Short mmCIF file of C-alpha atoms and ligand atoms in Angstrom, two decimals:
data_model
loop_
_atom_site.label_atom_id
_atom_site.label_comp_id
_atom_site.label_asym_id
_atom_site.label_seq_id
_atom_site.Cartn_x
_atom_site.Cartn_y
_atom_site.Cartn_z
CA UNK X 1 41.43 -3.42 30.74
CA UNK X 2 40.96 -4.21 27.09
CA UNK X 3 43.80 -6.30 25.68
CA UNK X 4 43.91 -4.14 22.54
CA UNK X 5 45.35 -1.25 24.52
CA UNK X 6 49.09 -0.67 24.52
CA UNK X 7 51.00 -1.05 27.80
CA UNK X 8 52.81 2.27 27.46
CA UNK X 9 52.06 5.78 26.26
CA UNK X 10 53.88 8.89 25.16
CA UNK X 11 53.43 11.94 27.38
CA UNK X 12 54.97 15.36 27.81
CA UNK X 13 56.10 15.91 31.37
CA UNK X 14 57.21 18.91 33.35
CA UNK X 15 60.11 17.54 35.38
CA UNK X 16 61.33 20.85 36.83
CA UNK X 17 60.02 24.42 36.87
CA UNK X 18 61.27 26.81 34.17
CA UNK X 19 62.49 23.90 32.04
CA UNK X 20 61.17 22.66 28.69
CA UNK X 21 58.68 19.80 28.69
CA UNK X 22 60.16 16.34 28.09
CA UNK X 23 58.59 13.71 25.84
CA UNK X 24 58.57 10.53 27.90
CA UNK X 25 57.27 6.96 27.69
CA UNK X 26 55.15 5.99 30.69
CA UNK X 27 53.09 2.93 31.65
CA UNK X 28 49.40 3.18 30.80
CA UNK X 29 47.43 4.02 33.97
CA UNK X 30 44.70 1.61 35.13
CA UNK X 31 41.24 3.01 35.88
CA UNK X 32 39.68 2.13 39.25
CA UNK X 33 36.47 3.26 41.02
CA UNK X 34 34.97 6.23 39.09
CA UNK X 35 37.90 6.51 36.67
CA UNK X 36 37.76 6.55 32.93
CA UNK X 37 40.77 5.97 30.74
CA UNK X 38 40.58 8.37 27.81
CA UNK X 39 42.48 8.10 24.55
CA UNK X 40 43.26 11.77 24.11
CA UNK X 41 42.39 13.22 20.69
CA UNK X 42 43.22 16.86 21.34
CA UNK X 43 44.71 18.80 24.24
CA UNK X 44 44.70 22.57 24.47
CA UNK X 45 47.26 24.90 26.05
CA UNK X 46 46.05 27.36 28.69
CA UNK X 47 47.74 30.37 30.26
CA UNK X 48 47.61 28.49 33.56
CA UNK X 49 50.00 25.89 32.10
CA UNK X 50 52.52 28.68 31.59
CA UNK X 51 52.01 29.99 35.13
CA UNK X 52 52.33 26.46 36.54
CA UNK X 53 55.56 25.78 34.62
CA UNK X 54 57.06 28.95 36.13
CA UNK X 55 56.67 27.46 39.63
CA UNK X 56 54.19 30.14 40.77
CA UNK X 57 51.21 27.84 41.32
CA UNK X 58 51.83 24.39 42.70
CA UNK X 59 54.48 21.84 43.58
CA UNK X 60 53.43 18.60 41.85
CA UNK X 61 56.44 17.37 39.86
CA UNK X 62 56.90 15.57 37.61
CA UNK X 63 53.55 16.45 36.04
CA UNK X 64 51.77 15.88 32.75
CA UNK X 65 50.18 19.32 32.22
CA UNK X 66 46.94 20.27 30.42
CA UNK X 67 43.50 20.69 31.95
CA UNK X 68 41.44 21.14 28.79
CA UNK X 69 41.28 18.18 26.47
CA UNK X 70 38.99 15.78 24.66
CA UNK X 71 39.08 12.13 23.72
CA UNK X 72 37.38 8.76 23.63
CA UNK X 73 36.64 6.43 26.55
CA UNK X 74 38.66 3.23 26.11
CA UNK X 75 38.41 1.71 29.58
CA UNK X 76 36.58 2.37 32.85
CA UNK X 77 36.66 1.62 36.57
CA UNK X 78 33.79 -0.46 38.04
CA UNK X 79 31.76 2.54 39.35
CA UNK X 80 32.14 4.89 36.37
CA UNK X 81 29.25 3.90 34.09
CA UNK X 82 26.75 3.27 36.89
CA UNK X 83 27.51 6.76 38.25
CA UNK X 84 27.12 8.37 34.81
CA UNK X 85 24.87 6.19 32.63
CA UNK X 86 25.20 8.53 29.62
CA UNK X 87 28.77 7.29 29.15
CA UNK X 88 30.06 4.02 27.73
CA UNK X 89 33.13 2.65 25.97
CA UNK X 90 33.68 4.65 22.79
CA UNK X 91 31.87 7.79 24.01
CA UNK X 92 33.65 11.00 23.03
CA UNK X 93 34.05 13.32 26.00
CA UNK X 94 35.47 16.72 26.83
CA UNK X 95 37.57 16.90 29.99
CA UNK X 96 37.98 19.96 32.22
CA UNK X 97 40.59 20.15 35.01
CA UNK X 98 38.16 20.03 37.92
CA UNK X 99 37.44 17.88 39.82
CA UNK X 100 38.85 14.38 40.09
CA UNK X 101 37.50 12.33 43.00
CA UNK X 102 35.89 15.05 45.10
CA UNK X 103 35.38 14.11 48.76
CA UNK X 104 31.52 14.10 48.43
CA UNK X 105 31.03 15.38 52.00
CA UNK X 106 32.58 18.87 52.31
CA UNK X 107 30.52 22.08 52.14
CA UNK X 108 31.25 22.51 48.41
CA UNK X 109 30.21 18.93 47.63
CA UNK X 110 26.97 19.32 49.61
CA UNK X 111 26.15 22.79 48.21
CA UNK X 112 26.96 22.34 44.54
CA UNK X 113 24.05 24.24 43.01
CA UNK X 114 22.69 21.75 40.52
CA UNK X 115 25.63 19.43 39.92
CA UNK X 116 25.13 15.73 40.77
CA UNK X 117 24.60 14.84 44.43
CA UNK X 118 27.90 14.98 46.31
CA UNK X 119 29.90 16.20 43.32
CA UNK X 120 31.49 19.64 43.26
CA UNK X 121 34.07 21.05 40.86
CA UNK X 122 35.21 23.26 43.74
CA UNK X 123 35.86 20.49 46.29
CA UNK X 124 39.14 21.44 47.98
CA UNK X 125 40.03 17.75 48.27
CA UNK X 126 39.30 16.93 44.62
CA UNK X 127 42.21 16.53 42.21
CA UNK X 128 42.85 19.02 39.40
CA UNK X 129 44.02 17.40 36.18
CA UNK X 130 47.19 18.96 34.85
CA UNK X 131 47.79 20.80 38.12
CA UNK X 132 47.71 18.48 41.15
CA UNK X 133 47.75 15.31 39.03
CA UNK X 134 48.47 14.24 35.47
CA UNK X 135 46.51 15.90 32.68
CA UNK X 136 46.04 15.72 28.94
CA UNK X 137 49.37 16.26 27.14
CA UNK X 138 49.54 12.50 26.85
CA UNK X 139 48.21 9.78 24.55
CA UNK X 140 46.01 8.47 27.38
CA UNK X 141 44.70 10.10 30.54
CA UNK X 142 42.89 9.05 33.69
CA UNK X 143 39.83 11.18 34.45
CA UNK X 144 36.76 11.04 36.71
CA UNK X 145 33.54 9.94 34.98
CA UNK X 146 31.67 12.64 36.93
CA UNK X 147 33.86 15.48 35.68
CA UNK X 148 33.56 14.94 31.93
CA UNK X 149 30.90 16.00 29.42
CA UNK X 150 29.71 14.03 26.40
CA UNK X 151 30.64 15.85 23.21
CA UNK X 152 27.84 16.94 20.89
CA UNK X 153 28.27 15.30 17.45
CA UNK X 154 28.89 18.71 15.84
CA UNK X 155 32.11 19.29 17.78
CA UNK X 156 35.42 17.73 16.81
CA UNK X 157 37.88 16.98 19.59
CA UNK X 158 40.11 19.83 18.39
CA UNK X 159 37.14 22.19 18.59
CA UNK X 160 36.06 20.87 21.99
CA UNK X 161 39.42 20.90 23.82
CA UNK X 162 39.80 24.72 24.01
CA UNK X 163 36.24 25.02 25.26
CA UNK X 164 36.91 22.91 28.35
CA UNK X 165 38.71 25.65 30.27
CA UNK X 166 38.77 28.82 28.17
CA UNK X 167 35.26 28.33 26.77
CA UNK X 168 33.71 27.32 30.08
CA UNK X 169 35.44 30.13 31.96
CA UNK X 170 34.27 32.90 29.64
CA UNK X 171 30.78 31.41 29.17
CA UNK X 172 30.25 31.13 32.95
CA UNK X 173 31.58 34.68 33.44
CA UNK X 174 29.12 36.03 30.87
CA UNK X 175 26.29 34.26 32.72
CA UNK X 176 27.53 35.84 35.97
CA UNK X 177 26.94 39.28 34.45
CA UNK X 178 23.23 38.44 34.68
CA UNK X 179 22.33 40.43 31.54
CA UNK X 180 19.23 40.18 29.41
CA UNK X 181 19.29 40.33 25.61
CA UNK X 182 20.60 43.71 24.52
CA UNK X 183 22.66 44.12 27.69
CA UNK X 184 26.03 45.78 27.06
CA UNK X 185 29.20 43.94 27.98
CA UNK X 186 32.85 44.85 27.44
CA UNK X 187 35.60 42.26 27.07
CA UNK X 188 38.99 43.69 27.98
CA UNK X 189 41.59 41.48 26.31
CA UNK X 190 39.21 40.37 23.55
CA UNK X 191 41.73 38.81 21.15
CA UNK X 192 43.24 36.24 23.50
CA UNK X 193 42.17 32.64 24.10
CA UNK X 194 39.28 33.50 26.42
CA UNK X 195 38.49 36.85 24.87
CA UNK X 196 37.88 35.71 21.31
CA UNK X 197 35.52 32.99 22.58
CA UNK X 198 33.80 35.60 24.76
CA UNK X 199 33.12 37.82 21.73
CA UNK X 200 31.35 34.91 20.04
CA UNK X 201 29.45 33.65 23.08
CA UNK X 202 28.36 37.18 24.03
CA UNK X 203 27.18 37.97 20.51
CA UNK X 204 25.29 34.67 20.25
CA UNK X 205 23.66 35.32 23.64
CA UNK X 206 22.17 38.46 22.12
CA UNK X 207 24.36 40.89 24.05
CA UNK X 208 25.86 44.07 22.66
CA UNK X 209 29.55 43.31 22.89
CA UNK X 210 32.45 45.76 22.97
CA UNK X 211 35.94 44.26 22.64
CA UNK X 212 39.15 45.97 23.70
CA UNK X 213 42.71 44.83 23.17
CA UNK X 214 46.14 46.37 22.89
CA UNK X 215 48.15 44.35 20.39
CA UNK X 216 47.97 44.29 16.58
CA UNK X 217 47.73 40.50 16.35
CA UNK X 218 45.01 40.20 18.99
CA UNK X 219 42.95 43.00 17.41
CA UNK X 220 43.30 41.42 13.98
CA UNK X 221 42.04 38.10 15.32
CA UNK X 222 39.13 39.74 17.18
CA UNK X 223 38.09 41.64 14.03
CA UNK X 224 38.27 38.48 11.90
CA UNK X 225 35.42 36.83 13.83
CA UNK X 226 31.86 36.83 12.58
CA UNK X 227 30.34 38.83 15.40
CA UNK X 228 28.82 42.28 15.53
CA UNK X 229 31.13 43.22 18.42
CA UNK X 230 32.67 46.67 18.21
CA UNK X 231 36.42 46.30 18.60
CA UNK X 232 38.71 49.05 19.95
CA UNK X 233 42.45 49.50 20.32
CA UNK X 234 43.16 50.61 23.90
CA UNK X 235 46.47 52.13 22.80
CA UNK X 236 44.76 54.71 20.61
CA UNK X 237 41.21 54.99 21.98
CA UNK X 238 40.65 56.29 25.50
CA UNK X 239 37.77 54.80 27.48
CA UNK X 240 35.83 58.10 27.33
CA UNK X 241 36.21 58.25 23.54
CA UNK X 242 35.12 54.63 23.20
CA UNK X 243 31.94 55.40 25.14
CA UNK X 244 31.18 58.36 22.90
CA UNK X 245 31.72 56.23 19.79
CA UNK X 246 29.21 53.64 20.94
CA UNK X 247 26.64 56.28 21.87
CA UNK X 248 27.25 56.06 25.62
CA UNK X 249 29.10 59.35 26.00
CA UNK X 250 28.27 61.71 28.84
CA UNK X 251 29.15 65.12 30.20
CA UNK X 252 30.30 65.68 33.78
CA UNK X 253 26.76 65.81 35.18
CA UNK X 254 25.40 62.70 33.47
CA UNK X 255 28.58 60.64 33.91
CA UNK X 256 27.67 57.26 35.34
CA UNK X 257 24.20 57.34 33.77
CA UNK X 258 25.58 55.79 30.64
CA UNK X 259 28.19 53.12 29.94
CA UNK X 260 28.37 49.35 29.85
CA UNK X 261 26.38 47.08 32.17
CA UNK X 262 29.32 44.74 32.75
CA UNK X 263 32.96 44.24 31.82
CA UNK X 264 35.13 41.13 31.88
CA UNK X 265 38.76 41.75 32.84
CA UNK X 266 41.21 39.36 31.18
CA UNK X 267 44.60 41.16 31.13
CA UNK X 268 46.97 40.71 34.02
CA UNK X 269 47.65 44.39 34.45
CA UNK X 270 46.22 47.39 36.24
CA UNK X 271 45.88 49.35 32.98
CA UNK X 272 43.38 46.83 31.63
CA UNK X 273 41.47 46.81 34.92
CA UNK X 274 41.27 50.63 35.06
CA UNK X 275 40.18 50.81 31.42
CA UNK X 276 37.34 48.37 32.08
CA UNK X 277 36.18 50.20 35.22
CA UNK X 278 35.93 53.44 33.23
CA UNK X 279 33.55 51.82 30.75
CA UNK X 280 30.99 50.85 33.39
CA UNK X 281 27.85 52.78 34.11
CA UNK X 282 26.92 53.21 37.78
CA UNK X 283 25.77 49.91 39.39
CA UNK X 284 27.74 47.97 36.71
CA UNK X 285 29.53 44.68 37.26
CA UNK X 286 33.26 44.16 36.86
CA UNK X 287 34.02 40.44 36.50
CA UNK X 288 37.69 39.65 37.14
CA UNK X 289 39.14 36.57 35.43
CA UNK X 290 42.88 37.20 35.67
CA UNK X 291 45.00 36.98 38.78
CA UNK X 292 48.21 39.02 38.59
CA UNK X 293 50.48 38.21 41.54
CA UNK X 294 50.49 41.88 42.55
CA UNK X 295 46.66 41.98 42.51
CA UNK X 296 44.46 44.85 41.34
CA UNK X 297 43.95 48.20 42.99
CA UNK X 298 40.27 49.10 43.25
CA UNK X 299 39.04 52.66 43.73
CA UNK X 300 36.84 52.79 46.85
CA UNK X 301 34.89 55.65 45.29
CA UNK X 302 33.94 53.40 42.36
CA UNK X 303 32.52 50.95 44.92
CA UNK X 304 30.87 53.50 47.21
CA UNK X 305 29.73 56.37 44.99
CA UNK X 306 29.20 54.42 41.78
CA UNK X 307 28.04 51.13 43.36
CA UNK X 308 30.24 49.10 41.01
CA UNK X 309 30.37 45.44 41.98
CA UNK X 310 33.70 43.68 41.51
CA UNK X 311 33.37 39.91 41.39
CA UNK X 312 35.65 37.06 40.39
CA UNK X 313 34.94 33.98 38.33
CA UNK X 314 36.76 30.67 37.98
CA UNK X 315 35.84 28.09 35.31
CA UNK X 316 32.31 26.79 35.96
CA UNK X 317 30.11 24.03 37.26
CA UNK X 318 29.67 20.73 35.47
CA UNK X 319 26.09 21.57 34.48
CA UNK X 320 27.29 24.88 32.98
CA UNK X 321 29.96 22.94 31.07
CA UNK X 322 27.25 20.83 29.43
CA UNK X 323 25.13 23.91 28.72
CA UNK X 324 28.17 25.65 27.17
CA UNK X 325 29.01 22.70 24.89
CA UNK X 326 25.43 22.48 23.62
CA UNK X 327 25.36 26.25 23.05
CA UNK X 328 28.71 26.23 21.21
CA UNK X 329 27.62 23.32 19.02
CA UNK X 330 24.28 24.93 18.15
CA UNK X 331 25.51 28.51 17.64
CA UNK X 332 28.75 27.56 15.94
CA UNK X 333 31.05 29.09 18.54
CA UNK X 334 34.55 27.88 17.75
CA UNK X 335 38.02 28.81 18.94
CA UNK X 336 40.50 29.94 16.32
CA UNK X 337 43.08 27.19 16.70
CA UNK X 338 46.56 26.36 15.48
CA UNK X 339 47.63 22.76 16.00
CA UNK X 340 50.89 21.01 16.87
CA UNK X 341 51.88 17.38 17.31
CA UNK X 342 52.50 16.20 20.90
CA UNK X 343 56.24 15.99 20.31
CA UNK X 344 56.37 19.73 19.51
CA UNK X 345 54.75 21.03 22.71
CA UNK X 346 57.76 23.24 23.45
CA UNK X 347 57.37 24.93 20.03
CA UNK X 348 53.72 25.54 20.87
CA UNK X 349 54.76 27.26 24.10
CA UNK X 350 57.19 29.42 22.16
CA UNK X 351 54.44 30.50 19.80
CA UNK X 352 52.08 31.19 22.73
CA UNK X 353 54.57 33.67 24.08
CA UNK X 354 54.47 35.70 20.87
CA UNK X 355 50.87 36.66 21.81
CA UNK X 356 49.14 36.04 18.50
CA UNK X 357 45.90 35.16 20.25
CA UNK X 358 43.48 32.31 19.65
CA UNK X 359 44.13 28.85 21.06
CA UNK X 360 47.04 26.48 20.49
CA UNK X 361 46.08 22.83 20.52
CA UNK X 362 47.96 19.52 20.47
CA UNK X 363 46.44 17.28 17.80
CA UNK X 364 47.21 13.66 18.70
CA UNK X 365 46.71 12.52 15.10
CA UNK X 366 49.69 14.58 13.88
ZN1 ZN F 1 42.87 26.91 31.98
ZN1 ZN F 2 34.30 17.89 48.75
#
């Protein structure tokens, strides 16, 4: 390890569930094998961090949370740069949560659909940064060279961090809709962290985007973006009325002939799910991205008589991550961010819970 590096670092740790994070001094970790040591520049807060802190997801404690961050490589294990020749000391990288040291031999690792040989983000034995092992709310973080993506020059670390989970998740979900240019997609929960990125990605992909949300702040944020998405307030506009307003209305006989080709479901409630299902034309796709503990109730007649497909989506492959970063850089897709210093992570969490939308990011330079 380079002698210019400090021997300790500041990190926010979750020591117990349902307790505030604690700013702590820890020894600097040493990279081995495929590891990189990253000096974190920016680390973004995700809804999953909130769920994890409530004790509903995992049992790793104490834990440095955060699975979407960006930084600069300052040190590396002996296998890292030979495995990923595009990286070297000083390279700026974006870091997603999945997957640290995958097993290389399981079904996922052998059937990874275009990711490097033996590397899968879905390996059940791979570590998940910020969930099963330490993540990015820390001055330095240990990551796997095979899980990161080089940042395009156009993206700052603050811009890149929120793309590493929220951006990748919504981008991959839009690809899963399988739509051509002009295809119609609805984003239910369009003013939140994922949603407001989805409006931009969808618009830039050439899709006709309809956004729906149900809070004043989220709607304001969605409407402030430079997209041609049509934004609706679910509290005052019924699904049937929305369809009429976008020229997809129908009478009883033609119902199902018109509507959206796909919807993305982001809210954690049945109301949002039902609203999205009503917007779909027959044979449409409902892509579920949220996971309320009580689940969703699906109408069998929507599946049988309307041939609606309900599918789920979770983050995305490493090759999609690289594709997403290049797309965001080129098309100027950026999260609306508000930044905090590392020491004020608990204030950030408080603001998150007010539901103003956009993404909250720790800026390590503050
Ligand atoms: Zn996340
Ligand atoms: Zn594996």
